[in-house]
XYZ file of N, CA and C in Angstrom:
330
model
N -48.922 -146.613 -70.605
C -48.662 -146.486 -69.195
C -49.578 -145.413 -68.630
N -50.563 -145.685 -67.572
C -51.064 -144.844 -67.037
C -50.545 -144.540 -65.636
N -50.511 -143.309 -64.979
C -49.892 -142.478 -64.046
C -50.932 -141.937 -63.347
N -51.719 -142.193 -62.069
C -52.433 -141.094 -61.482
C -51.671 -140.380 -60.583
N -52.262 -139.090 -60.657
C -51.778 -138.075 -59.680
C -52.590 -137.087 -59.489
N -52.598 -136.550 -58.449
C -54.151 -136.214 -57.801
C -54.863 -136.587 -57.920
N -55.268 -138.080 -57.673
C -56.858 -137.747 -58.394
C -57.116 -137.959 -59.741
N -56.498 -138.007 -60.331
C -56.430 -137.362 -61.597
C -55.718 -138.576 -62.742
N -56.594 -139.243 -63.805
C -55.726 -140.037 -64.699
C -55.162 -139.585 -65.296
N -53.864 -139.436 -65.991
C -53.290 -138.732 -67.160
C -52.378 -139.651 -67.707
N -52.168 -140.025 -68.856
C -51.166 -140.803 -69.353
C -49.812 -139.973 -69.869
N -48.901 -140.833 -69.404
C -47.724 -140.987 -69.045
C -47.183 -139.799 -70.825
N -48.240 -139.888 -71.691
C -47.768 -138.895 -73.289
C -48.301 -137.334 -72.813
N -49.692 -137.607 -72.021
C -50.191 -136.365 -71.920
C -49.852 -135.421 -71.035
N -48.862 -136.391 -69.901
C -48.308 -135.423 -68.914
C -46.677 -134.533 -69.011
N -46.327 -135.687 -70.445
C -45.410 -135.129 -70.871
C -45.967 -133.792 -71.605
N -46.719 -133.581 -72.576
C -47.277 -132.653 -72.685
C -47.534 -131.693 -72.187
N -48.519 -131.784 -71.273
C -48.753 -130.674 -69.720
C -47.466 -130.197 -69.556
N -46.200 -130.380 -69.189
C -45.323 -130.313 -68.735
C -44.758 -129.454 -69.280
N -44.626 -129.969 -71.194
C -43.793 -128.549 -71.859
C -44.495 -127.904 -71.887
N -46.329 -127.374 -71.385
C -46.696 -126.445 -72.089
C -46.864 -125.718 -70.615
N -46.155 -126.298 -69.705
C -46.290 -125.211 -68.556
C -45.006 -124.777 -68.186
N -43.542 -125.992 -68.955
C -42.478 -124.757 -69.290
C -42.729 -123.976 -70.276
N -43.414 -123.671 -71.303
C -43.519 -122.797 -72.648
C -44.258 -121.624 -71.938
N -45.015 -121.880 -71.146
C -46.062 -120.890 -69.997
C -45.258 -119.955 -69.563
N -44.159 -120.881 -68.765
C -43.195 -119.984 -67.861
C -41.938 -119.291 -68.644
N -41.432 -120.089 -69.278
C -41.167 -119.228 -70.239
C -40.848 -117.986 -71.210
N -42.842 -118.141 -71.714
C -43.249 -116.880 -71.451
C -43.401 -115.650 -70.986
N -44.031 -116.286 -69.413
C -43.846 -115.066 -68.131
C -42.524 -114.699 -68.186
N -41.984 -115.567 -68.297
C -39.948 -114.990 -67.537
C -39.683 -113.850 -68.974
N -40.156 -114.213 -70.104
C -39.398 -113.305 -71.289
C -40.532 -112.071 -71.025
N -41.539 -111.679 -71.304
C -42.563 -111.375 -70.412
C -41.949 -110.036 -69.647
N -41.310 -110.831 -68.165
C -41.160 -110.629 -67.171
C -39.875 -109.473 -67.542
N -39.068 -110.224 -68.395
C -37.545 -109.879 -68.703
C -38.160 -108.190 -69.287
N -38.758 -108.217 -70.822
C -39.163 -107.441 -71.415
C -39.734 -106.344 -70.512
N -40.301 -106.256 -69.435
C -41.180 -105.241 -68.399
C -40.041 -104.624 -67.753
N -38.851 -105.509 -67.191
C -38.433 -104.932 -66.868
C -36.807 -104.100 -67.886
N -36.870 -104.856 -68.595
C -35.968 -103.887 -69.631
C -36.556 -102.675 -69.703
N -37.807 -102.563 -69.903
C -38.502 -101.003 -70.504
C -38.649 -100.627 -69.121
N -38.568 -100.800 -68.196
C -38.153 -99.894 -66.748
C -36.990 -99.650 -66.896
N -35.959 -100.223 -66.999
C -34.584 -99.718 -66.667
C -34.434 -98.772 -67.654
N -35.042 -99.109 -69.026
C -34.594 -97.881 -69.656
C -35.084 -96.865 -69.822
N -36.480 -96.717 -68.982
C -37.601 -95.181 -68.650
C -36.362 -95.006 -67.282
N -35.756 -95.484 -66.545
C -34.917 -95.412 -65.544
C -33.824 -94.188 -66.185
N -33.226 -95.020 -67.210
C -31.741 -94.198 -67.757
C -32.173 -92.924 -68.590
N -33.641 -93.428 -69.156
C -33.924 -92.023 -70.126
C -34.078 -90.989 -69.049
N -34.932 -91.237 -67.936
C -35.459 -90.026 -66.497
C -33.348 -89.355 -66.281
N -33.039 -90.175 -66.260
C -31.701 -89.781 -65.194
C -30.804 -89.112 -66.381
N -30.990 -89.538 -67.568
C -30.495 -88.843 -69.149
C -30.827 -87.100 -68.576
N -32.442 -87.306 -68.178
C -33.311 -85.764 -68.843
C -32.634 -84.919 -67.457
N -32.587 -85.434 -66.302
C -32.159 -85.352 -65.057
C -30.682 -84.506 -65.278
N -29.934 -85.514 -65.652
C -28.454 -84.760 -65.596
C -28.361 -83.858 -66.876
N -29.133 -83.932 -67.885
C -29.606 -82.628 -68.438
C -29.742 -81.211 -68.113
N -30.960 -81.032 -67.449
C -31.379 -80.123 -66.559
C -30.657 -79.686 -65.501
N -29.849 -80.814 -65.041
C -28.660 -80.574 -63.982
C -27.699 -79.730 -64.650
N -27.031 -79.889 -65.671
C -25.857 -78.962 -66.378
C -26.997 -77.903 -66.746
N -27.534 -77.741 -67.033
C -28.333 -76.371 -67.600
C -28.519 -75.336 -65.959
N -28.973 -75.874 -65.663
C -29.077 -75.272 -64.137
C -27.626 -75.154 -63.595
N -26.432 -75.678 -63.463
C -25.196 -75.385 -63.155
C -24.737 -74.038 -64.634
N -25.399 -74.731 -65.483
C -24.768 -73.179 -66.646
C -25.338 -71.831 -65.849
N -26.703 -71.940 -65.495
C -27.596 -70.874 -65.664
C -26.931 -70.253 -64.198
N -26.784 -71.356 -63.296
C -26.155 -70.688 -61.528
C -24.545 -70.021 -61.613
N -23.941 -70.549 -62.982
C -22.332 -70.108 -63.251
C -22.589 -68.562 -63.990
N -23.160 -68.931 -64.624
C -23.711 -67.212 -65.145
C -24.250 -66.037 -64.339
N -24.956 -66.551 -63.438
C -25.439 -65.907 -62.348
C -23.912 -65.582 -61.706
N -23.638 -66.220 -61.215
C -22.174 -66.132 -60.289
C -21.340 -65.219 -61.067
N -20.921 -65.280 -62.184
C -20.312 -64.385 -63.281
C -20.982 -63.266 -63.083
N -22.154 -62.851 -63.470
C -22.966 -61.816 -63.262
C -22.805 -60.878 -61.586
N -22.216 -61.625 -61.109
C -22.559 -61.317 -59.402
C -20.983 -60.517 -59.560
N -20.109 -61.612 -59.688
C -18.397 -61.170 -59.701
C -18.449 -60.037 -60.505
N -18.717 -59.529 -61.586
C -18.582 -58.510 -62.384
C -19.623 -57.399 -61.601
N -20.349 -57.495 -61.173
C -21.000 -56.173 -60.288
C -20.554 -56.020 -59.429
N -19.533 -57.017 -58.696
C -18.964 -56.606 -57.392
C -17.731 -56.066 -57.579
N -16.937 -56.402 -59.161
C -15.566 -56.004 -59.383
C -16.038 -54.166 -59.443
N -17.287 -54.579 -60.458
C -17.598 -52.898 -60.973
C -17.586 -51.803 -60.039
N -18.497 -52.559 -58.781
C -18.376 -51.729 -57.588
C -17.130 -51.347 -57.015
N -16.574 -52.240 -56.687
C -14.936 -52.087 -55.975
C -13.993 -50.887 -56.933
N -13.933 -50.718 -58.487
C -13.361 -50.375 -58.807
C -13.996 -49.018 -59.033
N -15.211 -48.476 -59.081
C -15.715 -47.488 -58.832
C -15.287 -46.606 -57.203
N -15.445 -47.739 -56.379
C -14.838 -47.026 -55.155
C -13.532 -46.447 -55.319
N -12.792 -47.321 -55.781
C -11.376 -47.139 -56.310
C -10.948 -46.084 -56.843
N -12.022 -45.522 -57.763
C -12.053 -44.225 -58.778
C -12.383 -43.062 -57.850
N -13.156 -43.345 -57.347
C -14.156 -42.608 -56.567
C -12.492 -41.856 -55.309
N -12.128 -42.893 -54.375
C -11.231 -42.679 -53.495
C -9.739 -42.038 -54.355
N -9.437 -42.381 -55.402
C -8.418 -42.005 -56.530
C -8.776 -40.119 -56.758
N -10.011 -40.403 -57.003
C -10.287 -38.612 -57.068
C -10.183 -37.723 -55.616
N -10.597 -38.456 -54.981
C -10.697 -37.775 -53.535
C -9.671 -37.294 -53.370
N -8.719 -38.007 -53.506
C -7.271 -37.660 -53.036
C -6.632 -36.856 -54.154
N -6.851 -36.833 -55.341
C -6.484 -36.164 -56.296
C -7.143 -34.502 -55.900
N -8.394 -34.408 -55.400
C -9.285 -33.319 -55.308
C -8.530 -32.341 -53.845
N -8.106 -33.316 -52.913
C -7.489 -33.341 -51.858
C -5.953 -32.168 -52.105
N -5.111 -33.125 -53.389
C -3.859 -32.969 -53.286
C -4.134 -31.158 -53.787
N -5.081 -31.689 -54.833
C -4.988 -29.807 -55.438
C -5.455 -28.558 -54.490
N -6.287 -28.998 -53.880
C -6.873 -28.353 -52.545
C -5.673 -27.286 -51.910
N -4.801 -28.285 -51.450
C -3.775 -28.631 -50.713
C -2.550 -27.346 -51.374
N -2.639 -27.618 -53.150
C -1.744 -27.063 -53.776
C -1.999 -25.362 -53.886
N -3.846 -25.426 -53.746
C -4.269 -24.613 -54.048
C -4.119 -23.187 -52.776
N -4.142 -24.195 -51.828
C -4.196 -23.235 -50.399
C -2.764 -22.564 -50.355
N -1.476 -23.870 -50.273
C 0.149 -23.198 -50.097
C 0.254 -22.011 -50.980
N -0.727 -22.290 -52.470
C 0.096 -21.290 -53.347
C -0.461 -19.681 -52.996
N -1.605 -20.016 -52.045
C -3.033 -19.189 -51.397
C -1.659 -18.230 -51.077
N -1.491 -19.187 -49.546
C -0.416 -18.779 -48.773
C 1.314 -18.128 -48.763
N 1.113 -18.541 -50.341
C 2.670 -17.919 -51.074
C 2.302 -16.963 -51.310
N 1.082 -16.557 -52.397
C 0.669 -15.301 -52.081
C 0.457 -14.206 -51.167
N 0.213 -14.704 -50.614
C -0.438 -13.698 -48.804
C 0.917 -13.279 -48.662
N 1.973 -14.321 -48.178
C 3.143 -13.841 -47.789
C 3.752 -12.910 -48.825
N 3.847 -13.491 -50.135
C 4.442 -11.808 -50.864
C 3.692 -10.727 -51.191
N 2.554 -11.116 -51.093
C 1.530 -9.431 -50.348
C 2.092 -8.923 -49.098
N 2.208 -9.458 -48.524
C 2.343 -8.624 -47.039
C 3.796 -8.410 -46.885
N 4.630 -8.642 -47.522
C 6.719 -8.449 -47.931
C 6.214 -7.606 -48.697
């Protein structure tokens, strides 16, 4: 049986032919195609792997920082604390020091 198409003689065995070897073609491309993009998706998941990596390392390194910050600000506060604790301690004796000044004076002068 002969078949033209385009133009073109081809028998009715050889176009069967043509046929699988331009599904075996495509095929190809599509597994090909498949394979290209598997190895994208997974340069995709490895990037976003290294990504949220670097992301927790950088949240460690900014929590440490923050830790670091809270403990210089406690240090400070409680230095004031010390600091205002003496004042008033320095204050009270002052205080103790003058009345007893003044207990004196008075039984000097009795």
């Amino acid at each position: 049986m002969v078949v033209k198409r385009d133009s073109i003689v081809i028998d009715a065995v050889g176009e069967e032919a043509a046929a699988a070897t331009i599904r075996r073609k495509r095929a190809e491309e599509e597994e090909e195609e498949a394979q290209r993009v598997a190895k994208e998706v997974e340069a995709v998941r490895r990037a976003a792997e290294e990504g949220a990596a670097q992301l927790k390392l950088e949240e460690a390194a900014l929590a440490a920082v923050e830790e670091e910050s809270r403990r210089k600000v406690n240090a400070k506060e409680e230095a004031r604390r010390k600091a205002a604790e003496e004042e008033k301690e320095e204050e009270a004796t002052r205080r103790k020091a003058e009345k007893a000044e003044a207990v004196t004076r008075i039984q000097a002068e009795n």
